[in-house]
Short mmCIF file of C-alpha atoms in Angstrom, two decimals:
data_model
loop_
_atom_site.label_atom_id
_atom_site.label_comp_id
_atom_site.label_asym_id
_atom_site.label_seq_id
_atom_site.Cartn_x
_atom_site.Cartn_y
_atom_site.Cartn_z
CA MET C 737 -3.95 -2.14 -24.21
CA SER C 738 -5.65 -4.19 -21.62
CA LEU C 739 -4.71 -4.97 -18.15
CA LYS C 740 -3.81 -8.36 -16.56
CA ILE C 741 -4.20 -9.53 -13.15
CA TYR C 742 -4.25 -12.37 -11.24
CA ASN C 743 -7.35 -13.41 -9.84
CA THR C 744 -7.36 -15.34 -6.73
CA MET C 745 -10.24 -16.83 -6.81
CA SER C 746 -10.15 -18.77 -10.37
CA GLY C 747 -6.04 -19.24 -9.49
CA LYS C 748 -4.82 -17.93 -13.22
CA LYS C 749 -4.15 -14.23 -14.42
CA GLU C 750 -6.93 -12.91 -16.20
CA ARG C 751 -7.84 -10.33 -18.76
CA PHE C 752 -9.58 -7.29 -16.25
CA GLU C 753 -12.78 -5.53 -17.97
CA PRO C 754 -15.44 -3.67 -15.48
CA LEU C 755 -18.87 -4.32 -14.81
CA GLN C 756 -19.07 -1.01 -16.68
CA PRO C 757 -17.44 0.05 -19.55
CA ASN C 758 -15.98 2.89 -18.14
CA SER C 759 -15.90 3.00 -14.55
CA VAL C 760 -14.45 0.79 -11.99
CA THR C 761 -14.88 0.38 -8.05
CA MET C 762 -11.95 -0.76 -6.11
CA TYR C 763 -12.19 -1.70 -2.47
CA VAL C 764 -9.06 -2.50 -0.17
CA CYS C 765 -9.03 -3.93 3.70
CA GLY C 766 -7.54 -0.86 6.00
CA PRO C 767 -6.37 -1.11 9.01
CA THR C 768 -7.61 -1.15 12.49
CA VAL C 769 -6.66 2.00 13.79
CA TYR C 770 -5.52 0.53 17.59
CA ASN C 771 -1.85 1.16 17.22
CA LEU C 772 1.14 2.13 14.50
CA ALA C 773 1.33 0.87 11.40
CA HIS C 774 3.90 -1.42 10.65
CA ILE C 775 5.89 -2.21 7.48
CA GLY C 776 3.58 -5.10 6.85
CA ASN C 777 0.35 -2.86 7.03
CA ALA C 778 2.16 -0.71 4.53
CA ARG C 779 2.85 -3.25 1.02
CA PRO C 780 -1.17 -3.67 0.19
CA VAL C 781 -1.25 0.20 0.32
CA VAL C 782 1.69 0.82 -1.99
CA VAL C 783 0.66 -1.68 -4.37
CA PHE C 784 -2.60 -0.97 -4.76
CA ASP C 785 -1.75 3.11 -5.14
CA THR C 786 0.49 1.71 -7.89
CA LEU C 787 -2.69 -0.51 -9.38
CA TYR C 788 -5.03 2.45 -8.64
CA ARG C 789 -2.57 5.26 -10.66
CA LEU C 790 -2.53 2.42 -13.62
CA LEU C 791 -6.11 2.49 -13.68
CA GLN C 792 -6.86 5.80 -13.94
CA CYS C 793 -4.72 5.50 -17.45
CA HIS C 794 -7.26 3.39 -18.89
CA TYR C 795 -10.47 4.78 -17.25
CA ASP C 796 -12.33 7.90 -16.81
CA GLU C 797 -13.76 6.79 -13.29
CA VAL C 798 -12.20 5.05 -10.59
CA THR C 799 -13.62 5.05 -7.08
CA TYR C 800 -11.00 3.22 -4.44
CA ALA C 801 -12.67 2.81 -0.94
CA ARG C 802 -9.82 1.66 2.08
CA ASN C 803 -11.91 1.78 4.97
CA ILE C 804 -11.18 2.49 8.68
CA THR C 805 -12.15 -0.25 11.34
CA ASP C 806 -12.57 1.96 14.50
CA VAL C 807 -14.55 -0.36 16.22
CA ASP C 808 -12.70 -3.71 17.50
CA ASP C 809 -11.34 -5.97 20.67
CA LYS C 810 -7.99 -4.65 19.85
CA ILE C 811 -9.30 -0.86 20.07
CA ILE C 812 -10.97 -1.58 23.20
CA ALA C 813 -7.79 -3.32 24.99
CA ALA C 814 -5.72 -0.05 24.20
CA ALA C 815 -8.12 2.28 25.14
CA ARG C 816 -8.00 0.74 28.57
CA GLU C 817 -4.59 -0.27 28.77
CA GLY C 818 -4.18 3.52 28.42
CA SER C 819 -7.29 4.61 30.30
CA ARG C 820 -8.10 6.62 27.38
CA SER C 821 -11.75 6.66 25.63
CA ILE C 822 -12.26 5.02 22.54
CA GLU C 823 -12.35 7.98 20.65
CA SER C 824 -9.30 9.48 20.70
CA VAL C 825 -7.26 6.00 20.76
CA THR C 826 -9.53 5.76 16.78
CA GLU C 827 -8.97 9.52 16.28
CA GLU C 828 -4.73 9.59 17.28
CA PHE C 829 -3.99 6.54 14.93
CA THR C 830 -6.41 6.88 12.07
CA GLN C 831 -4.56 10.33 11.79
CA LYS C 832 -1.02 9.05 12.06
CA TYR C 833 -2.66 6.29 9.61
CA ARG C 834 -3.11 8.81 7.03
CA GLU C 835 0.28 10.72 7.82
CA ASP C 836 2.59 7.75 6.72
CA MET C 837 1.25 6.40 4.08
CA ALA C 838 0.98 9.88 2.64
CA GLN C 839 4.78 9.84 3.18
CA LEU C 840 4.52 6.69 1.01
CA ASN C 841 3.65 8.65 -1.70
CA ALA C 842 0.40 7.15 -1.59
CA LEU C 843 -2.69 9.18 -2.91
CA PRO C 844 -5.39 9.22 -0.81
CA PRO C 845 -8.69 6.76 -1.64
CA THR C 846 -11.83 8.53 -3.17
CA ILE C 847 -14.05 7.11 -0.42
CA GLU C 848 -12.74 5.92 3.86
CA PRO C 849 -15.87 4.18 5.23
CA HIS C 850 -15.19 3.86 8.92
CA ALA C 851 -17.09 1.18 10.68
CA THR C 852 -18.73 2.96 13.28
CA HIS C 853 -20.46 4.87 10.40
CA ASN C 854 -22.10 2.26 9.03
CA ILE C 855 -23.59 0.46 11.88
CA ALA C 856 -27.47 0.61 10.26
CA PRO C 857 -25.54 -1.06 6.93
CA MET C 858 -24.22 -3.79 8.87
CA ILE C 859 -27.81 -4.68 11.38
CA ALA C 860 -29.85 -4.70 7.82
CA LEU C 861 -27.44 -7.03 5.95
CA THR C 862 -27.80 -9.56 9.33
CA GLU C 863 -31.25 -9.25 9.48
CA LYS C 864 -31.21 -10.20 5.30
CA LEU C 865 -28.92 -13.32 6.46
CA LEU C 866 -31.56 -14.43 8.75
CA ALA C 867 -34.22 -13.72 6.94
CA LYS C 868 -32.82 -16.28 4.02
CA GLY C 869 -31.99 -18.81 6.86
CA HIS C 870 -28.05 -18.31 6.15
CA ALA C 871 -27.76 -17.48 9.86
CA TYR C 872 -29.13 -17.96 13.39
CA VAL C 873 -29.90 -16.56 16.65
CA SER C 874 -27.81 -18.09 19.57
CA GLU C 875 -27.32 -16.55 23.33
CA GLY C 876 -27.16 -13.21 22.36
CA HIS C 877 -25.17 -13.47 19.34
CA VAL C 878 -25.96 -13.35 15.58
CA LEU C 879 -24.03 -16.21 13.69
CA PHE C 880 -23.92 -17.03 10.16
CA ALA C 881 -24.04 -20.64 9.34
CA VAL C 882 -21.17 -22.12 7.31
CA GLU C 883 -23.06 -25.10 6.05
CA SER C 884 -25.77 -23.04 4.63
CA MET C 885 -23.99 -22.06 1.75
CA PRO C 886 -22.42 -25.70 -0.23
CA ASP C 887 -19.53 -23.82 -1.66
CA TYR C 888 -17.96 -22.39 1.00
CA GLY C 889 -14.29 -21.96 0.93
CA LYS C 890 -14.00 -22.00 -2.84
CA LEU C 891 -12.03 -18.45 -2.60
CA SER C 892 -9.45 -20.21 0.04
CA GLY C 893 -9.76 -23.23 -2.30
CA ARG C 894 -9.84 -25.74 0.74
CA SER C 895 -12.92 -27.66 2.41
CA LEU C 896 -14.78 -27.15 5.68
CA ASP C 897 -12.61 -29.58 7.42
CA ASP C 898 -9.22 -28.65 6.06
CA MET C 899 -10.03 -25.03 6.70
CA LEU C 900 -11.55 -25.70 10.37
CA ALA C 901 -8.04 -28.49 10.91
CA GLY C 902 -5.60 -25.14 10.09
CA ALA C 903 -6.90 -22.58 11.28
CA ARG C 904 -7.96 -20.88 15.04
CA VAL C 905 -11.82 -21.17 15.14
CA GLU C 906 -13.34 -20.26 18.62
CA VAL C 907 -14.82 -22.93 19.90
CA ALA C 908 -18.32 -21.62 21.54
CA ASP C 909 -21.05 -23.78 22.73
CA TYR C 910 -23.71 -21.00 21.39
CA LYS C 911 -22.18 -21.94 17.75
CA ARG C 912 -24.06 -25.34 15.76
CA HIS C 913 -20.92 -26.25 13.83
CA PRO C 914 -17.31 -24.88 15.30
CA GLY C 915 -16.50 -22.94 11.72
CA ASP C 916 -19.86 -20.34 12.29
CA PHE C 917 -18.85 -16.41 12.41
CA VAL C 918 -20.11 -14.02 14.22
CA LEU C 919 -21.68 -11.30 12.54
CA TRP C 920 -23.39 -9.61 15.33
CA LYS C 921 -22.42 -9.79 19.47
CA PRO C 922 -23.89 -8.58 22.56
CA ALA C 923 -21.48 -5.65 24.27
CA ALA C 924 -20.62 -4.92 27.89
CA ASP C 925 -22.05 -1.63 29.55
CA GLU C 926 -18.55 0.17 29.43
CA ASP C 927 -17.81 -1.11 25.58
CA PRO C 928 -19.49 0.38 22.71
CA GLY C 929 -22.44 -0.60 21.51
CA TRP C 930 -25.33 0.13 19.29
CA ASP C 931 -29.04 -1.22 19.58
CA SER C 932 -30.09 -3.74 17.44
CA PRO C 933 -33.22 -6.42 17.35
CA TRP C 934 -30.62 -8.52 19.17
CA GLY C 935 -30.37 -6.36 21.96
CA ARG C 936 -27.43 -3.90 22.33
CA GLY C 937 -24.31 -4.99 20.93
CA ARG C 938 -21.76 -4.24 17.59
CA PRO C 939 -20.80 -6.23 14.25
CA GLY C 940 -18.00 -8.77 14.11
CA TRP C 941 -14.84 -7.92 11.61
CA HIS C 942 -16.02 -9.71 8.83
CA LEU C 943 -19.10 -8.15 8.64
CA GLU C 944 -17.83 -4.65 8.46
CA CYS C 945 -16.46 -4.86 5.01
CA SER C 946 -19.81 -6.54 3.39
CA ALA C 947 -21.80 -4.08 4.17
CA MET C 948 -19.29 -0.95 3.75
CA ILE C 949 -19.06 -2.14 -0.15
CA ARG C 950 -22.77 -2.60 -0.89
CA GLU C 951 -23.81 0.81 0.86
CA HIS C 952 -21.00 2.55 -0.58
CA LEU C 953 -19.81 0.90 -4.28
CA GLY C 954 -22.60 -1.28 -5.26
CA GLU C 955 -23.27 -5.02 -4.94
CA THR C 956 -20.69 -5.91 -7.15
CA ILE C 957 -17.92 -4.69 -7.51
CA ASP C 958 -14.73 -4.86 -9.55
CA ILE C 959 -11.42 -5.49 -7.65
CA HIS C 960 -11.57 -6.40 -3.84
CA GLY C 961 -7.51 -6.10 -2.62
CA GLY C 962 -5.98 -6.76 0.68
CA GLY C 963 -2.65 -9.16 1.53
CA ARG C 964 -2.49 -12.61 1.79
CA ASP C 965 -3.68 -13.32 5.45
CA LEU C 966 -6.91 -11.98 4.71
CA ILE C 967 -7.97 -14.66 2.43
CA PHE C 968 -9.11 -17.00 4.98
CA PRO C 969 -11.29 -16.35 6.77
CA HIS C 970 -11.99 -12.44 6.49
CA HIS C 971 -12.40 -12.50 2.80
CA GLU C 972 -13.67 -15.57 2.66
CA ASN C 973 -16.52 -14.91 5.16
CA GLU C 974 -16.82 -11.79 3.22
CA VAL C 975 -18.11 -13.78 -0.08
CA ALA C 976 -20.26 -15.80 2.27
CA GLN C 977 -22.44 -13.02 3.62
CA SER C 978 -22.58 -11.15 0.60
CA ARG C 979 -23.60 -14.03 -1.77
CA CYS C 980 -26.02 -15.21 0.73
CA ALA C 981 -27.58 -12.25 0.93
CA HIS C 982 -27.72 -10.74 -2.31
CA GLY C 983 -26.71 -13.13 -4.72
CA GLY C 984 -24.02 -12.28 -7.95
CA ASP C 985 -20.81 -12.44 -7.86
CA TYR C 986 -19.91 -9.81 -4.65
CA VAL C 987 -16.73 -9.32 -5.57
CA ARG C 988 -15.02 -9.90 -9.99
CA TYR C 989 -11.13 -9.87 -9.26
CA TRP C 990 -9.86 -10.95 -6.05
CA MET C 991 -5.90 -9.58 -5.72
CA HIS C 992 -3.93 -10.59 -2.74
CA ASN C 993 0.08 -9.15 -2.02
CA ALA C 994 2.67 -12.17 -0.50
CA TYR C 995 4.04 -11.86 2.99
CA LEU C 996 6.53 -9.36 3.92
CA ASP C 997 9.36 -10.69 6.13
CA ILE C 998 11.90 -8.51 8.41
CA ASP C 999 15.39 -10.22 7.72
CA GLY C 1000 14.14 -13.47 6.27
CA GLU C 1001 11.87 -14.13 9.62
CA LYS C 1002 8.66 -13.59 9.93
CA MET C 1003 7.88 -9.98 11.75
CA SER C 1004 6.37 -10.28 14.93
CA LYS C 1005 6.97 -8.32 18.45
CA SER C 1006 7.94 -11.41 19.98
CA LEU C 1007 11.10 -11.66 17.93
CA GLY C 1008 11.72 -8.29 18.34
CA ASN C 1009 11.60 -7.67 14.69
CA PHE C 1010 8.35 -5.58 14.85
CA ARG C 1011 8.88 -2.24 12.83
CA THR C 1012 6.78 0.52 12.56
CA VAL C 1013 6.32 2.36 9.55
CA ARG C 1014 6.86 5.60 11.43
CA GLU C 1015 10.01 4.40 12.90
CA LEU C 1016 11.20 3.36 9.83
CA LEU C 1017 10.74 7.38 8.73
CA GLN C 1018 13.33 8.42 11.03
CA SER C 1019 16.05 6.70 9.00
CA TYR C 1020 14.47 6.70 5.49
CA ARG C 1021 12.79 8.96 3.69
CA GLY C 1022 9.40 8.06 2.38
CA GLU C 1023 9.99 7.09 -1.36
CA VAL C 1024 12.91 5.10 -0.38
CA LEU C 1025 10.47 2.49 1.55
CA ARG C 1026 8.04 3.02 -1.53
CA PHE C 1027 10.60 2.00 -3.89
CA ALA C 1028 11.84 -1.14 -1.44
CA LEU C 1029 8.52 -2.62 -1.62
CA LEU C 1030 7.68 -2.34 -5.24
CA SER C 1031 11.22 -3.99 -5.54
CA ALA C 1032 9.23 -7.45 -6.02
CA HIS C 1033 6.44 -8.48 -7.39
CA TYR C 1034 3.33 -7.71 -5.30
CA ARG C 1035 2.62 -11.80 -5.21
CA SER C 1036 5.88 -12.54 -4.17
CA PRO C 1037 7.25 -12.74 -0.39
CA LEU C 1038 9.56 -9.87 0.32
CA ASN C 1039 12.35 -9.89 2.48
CA PHE C 1040 12.46 -6.44 4.08
CA SER C 1041 16.26 -5.61 5.26
CA ALA C 1042 18.29 -2.71 5.53
CA GLU C 1043 20.41 -4.22 2.46
CA LEU C 1044 17.15 -3.78 0.60
CA LEU C 1045 17.00 -0.48 2.00
CA GLU C 1046 19.91 0.65 1.31
CA GLN C 1047 20.32 -0.58 -1.91
CA ALA C 1048 17.12 1.43 -2.83
CA GLU C 1049 18.77 4.47 -1.21
CA ALA C 1050 21.07 4.33 -3.82
CA THR C 1051 19.26 3.39 -7.19
CA LEU C 1052 16.73 6.51 -6.33
CA GLY C 1053 20.10 8.29 -5.98
CA SER C 1054 20.98 7.15 -9.21
CA LEU C 1055 17.94 8.22 -10.95
CA TYR C 1056 17.48 11.55 -9.72
CA SER C 1057 21.20 12.22 -10.49
CA THR C 1058 20.63 11.27 -14.43
CA LEU C 1059 17.25 13.49 -13.94
CA ARG C 1060 19.44 16.90 -12.70
CA GLN C 1061 21.48 16.39 -15.40
CA VAL C 1062 18.49 17.35 -17.52
CA GLU C 1063 16.62 19.64 -15.21
CA ASP C 1064 17.07 22.34 -17.31
CA ILE C 1065 15.45 20.41 -20.32
CA PRO C 1066 12.26 20.94 -21.22
CA LEU C 1067 9.53 18.39 -21.85
CA ASP C 1068 8.23 18.95 -25.58
CA MET C 1069 5.26 16.39 -25.82
CA GLU C 1070 2.91 14.42 -23.45
CA VAL C 1071 4.31 10.97 -22.95
CA GLN C 1072 2.04 8.26 -25.26
CA LEU C 1073 1.49 4.85 -22.75
CA ALA C 1074 0.86 2.72 -25.22
CA GLY C 1075 3.65 0.37 -26.27
CA GLU C 1076 5.73 1.96 -23.23
CA PRO C 1077 7.66 -1.29 -22.20
CA PHE C 1078 7.32 -0.07 -18.06
CA TYR C 1079 3.54 0.43 -19.25
CA GLU C 1080 3.22 -3.01 -20.57
CA ALA C 1081 4.70 -4.35 -17.44
CA LEU C 1082 2.65 -3.04 -15.21
CA ASN C 1083 -0.53 -3.82 -17.27
CA ASP C 1084 0.91 -7.56 -16.97
CA ASP C 1085 -0.60 -8.12 -13.15
CA LEU C 1086 1.74 -5.07 -11.86
CA ASN C 1087 4.71 -6.42 -12.98
CA THR C 1088 6.67 -3.75 -10.60
CA PRO C 1089 10.03 -5.24 -11.10
CA LEU C 1090 10.19 -5.40 -14.26
CA ALA C 1091 8.80 -1.85 -14.25
CA ILE C 1092 11.73 -0.55 -12.94
CA ALA C 1093 14.28 -2.45 -15.01
CA GLU C 1094 12.61 -0.37 -17.72
CA ILE C 1095 13.21 2.63 -15.94
CA HIS C 1096 16.82 1.85 -16.26
CA ALA C 1097 17.15 1.24 -19.56
CA LEU C 1098 15.70 4.25 -20.09
CA ALA C 1099 18.36 6.22 -17.98
CA LYS C 1100 21.16 4.34 -19.54
CA GLN C 1101 19.69 5.67 -22.54
CA LEU C 1102 19.64 9.47 -21.56
CA HIS C 1103 22.94 9.75 -20.65
CA LYS C 1104 24.22 8.42 -24.32
CA ALA C 1105 21.35 10.02 -26.23
CA PRO C 1106 22.15 13.57 -28.67
CA GLU C 1107 20.53 16.48 -27.04
CA ASP C 1108 17.40 16.50 -29.28
CA GLU C 1109 16.53 12.62 -28.04
CA LYS C 1110 16.57 13.94 -23.99
CA PRO C 1111 13.62 15.44 -23.63
CA ALA C 1112 11.42 12.43 -24.97
CA LEU C 1113 13.51 10.05 -23.00
CA LYS C 1114 13.57 12.45 -19.59
CA GLY C 1115 9.45 12.71 -20.25
CA ARG C 1116 9.25 8.59 -20.49
CA ILE C 1117 11.23 8.63 -17.25
CA LEU C 1118 8.83 10.94 -15.13
CA ALA C 1119 5.83 8.90 -16.68
CA ALA C 1120 7.06 5.83 -15.66
CA GLY C 1121 7.68 7.12 -11.96
CA ASN C 1122 4.52 8.57 -11.82
CA LEU C 1123 3.25 5.67 -12.53
CA LEU C 1124 5.12 3.72 -9.51
CA GLY C 1125 4.77 7.06 -7.32
CA ILE C 1126 8.41 7.77 -7.31
CA LEU C 1127 10.80 10.37 -9.39
CA GLU C 1128 8.46 13.26 -8.40
CA GLN C 1129 10.71 15.03 -6.15
CA HIS C 1130 12.88 17.99 -7.37
CA PRO C 1131 16.25 16.40 -8.09
CA GLN C 1132 17.97 19.15 -6.09
CA ASP C 1133 16.12 18.52 -3.35
CA TRP C 1134 16.42 14.82 -3.19
CA LEU C 1135 20.31 14.38 -3.90
CA GLN C 1136 20.81 17.93 -1.03
CA GLY C 1137 18.55 16.57 0.72
CA ASP C 1138 17.89 17.52 4.81
CA LEU C 1139 20.90 18.90 6.21
CA ASP C 1140 19.69 20.02 9.50
CA SER C 1141 21.14 17.00 10.99
CA SER C 1142 24.71 17.58 9.25
CA ASP C 1143 28.13 19.16 11.16
CA ILE C 1144 28.09 21.53 7.03
CA THR C 1145 25.50 23.48 5.44
CA ALA C 1146 24.69 24.43 1.79
CA GLU C 1147 26.29 27.71 2.31
CA GLU C 1148 29.99 25.88 3.59
CA ILE C 1149 29.30 23.40 0.92
CA GLU C 1150 29.00 25.92 -1.82
CA GLN C 1151 32.07 28.01 -0.86
CA ALA C 1152 34.28 24.44 -0.30
CA ILE C 1153 33.02 24.05 -4.21
CA ALA C 1154 34.13 27.71 -5.45
CA ASP C 1155 37.63 27.50 -3.21
CA ARG C 1156 37.90 24.18 -5.35
CA GLN C 1157 37.43 25.67 -8.21
CA ALA C 1158 40.16 28.09 -7.59
CA ALA C 1159 42.64 26.02 -6.73
CA LYS C 1160 42.40 24.01 -9.88
CA ALA C 1161 42.57 27.18 -11.85
CA ALA C 1162 45.88 27.72 -9.58
CA LYS C 1163 46.88 24.17 -10.38
CA ASP C 1164 47.19 23.39 -6.98
CA TYR C 1165 45.69 20.03 -7.39
CA ALA C 1166 46.80 18.87 -4.30
CA LYS C 1167 44.45 21.27 -2.33
CA ALA C 1168 41.50 20.73 -4.61
CA ASP C 1169 41.37 17.08 -4.10
CA GLU C 1170 41.75 17.63 -0.29
CA ILE C 1171 38.55 19.61 -0.43
CA ARG C 1172 36.87 16.97 -2.04
CA GLN C 1173 38.01 14.67 0.27
CA ASP C 1174 36.89 16.78 3.06
CA LEU C 1175 33.55 17.15 1.87
CA LEU C 1176 33.28 13.33 0.90
CA ALA C 1177 34.23 12.67 4.80
CA ARG C 1178 31.09 14.65 5.76
CA GLY C 1179 28.94 12.76 3.73
CA ILE C 1180 29.04 15.29 0.94
CA VAL C 1181 29.98 13.71 -2.91
CA LEU C 1182 30.75 16.46 -5.81
CA GLU C 1183 29.61 15.79 -9.55
CA ASP C 1184 31.79 17.41 -11.96
CA SER C 1185 30.32 17.86 -15.74
CA ARG C 1186 30.63 20.31 -18.41
CA GLU C 1187 27.68 22.39 -16.57
CA GLY C 1188 29.60 22.69 -13.84
CA THR C 1189 30.13 20.98 -10.33
CA LYS C 1190 27.16 19.72 -8.76
CA TRP C 1191 27.01 17.85 -4.68
CA LYS C 1192 24.73 15.57 -3.35
CA ARG C 1193 24.19 13.88 -0.11
CA ALA C 1194 26.26 10.48 0.39
#
């Protein structure tokens, strides 16, 4: 079954064919590590982690790179504000980023290149652009000359004049054209910097990804991903640097996820609706956040709200309850993905909402299926969950959850269930119902079945 993805460059859905027959290279823009990741930062992580899982079903070798920007004006400002070293800031927030993304069931990337470890390739790329007449030196800066590239703006689909009208561009006397962007800039004595042919300085933000992609993945890669906010100027400038320096396609397929709003409004600190992943993890499990992020198609805007999270929690609870009913049933065969509706959905431009709907359909079948059909249905649900990065916990662990903050222990719950069974045996149904209601008031739901009574958190 072929994979189709929407290519931002062409503006249409295309059949995916990697440059090498059984090997895929994918690069996704990672964090600038000066603060905690917010939930908007998590959307591309979850989206491209799902794509990474899907690609591994198709190809023997998938190399997934996600960079760490560890030199930037925001990092320098954060270090000054906290009277800390640059290294302590970047090390802290790199580690916290990894921890938070792992909580969302995101697999670690194959490669995690750091900007500060790749300065030499950035200098080499800058030198090549200068030699080819696509860059110039001015007042200690090296700038890319946008007018030197005839089709600059092709990725975002706008002319240079249109882009300048709608973008925040730095107006500086040292620029020949307002749209020219910095490849290398001088560094103050107290700021991080590296020796270069143009003096001590540091790279411009756009330069990093172009240089690291060539260094670690090659001249042309298969997939480059990120949020829509990166199309211009960041990815547009990547295209300019790489194509003008080396020729070729640079990237065969560009993929961009849409924006995320908080309660119908753009997330911003000024509005007070800024939500970090770490903050949300205090109230919701990481799988709930992941499920919520996958509930809309990646190219559609997503309104992130308490209602969405509660719905995600309830849906996962229902699916885990279904799996608990068959937890003792062994899986008797490997699932053949070809022809599976959930697999077809994901291969059609990563249609996660449809894939989730197909899991619901399988769960409904499982409830009604004869015993001999249940192993196959269980396997299909778990296979779909594995591709989406959900339903990978033991059902009992998920449903009973963490009782550390509860006023009742697992032992007390089991004793209450035993007391209820004894009351029912004595035909004291009022007492049995009282025990059920008392547990419910304390956040514990009982589920009766032929196999006995099980419990879960409400």
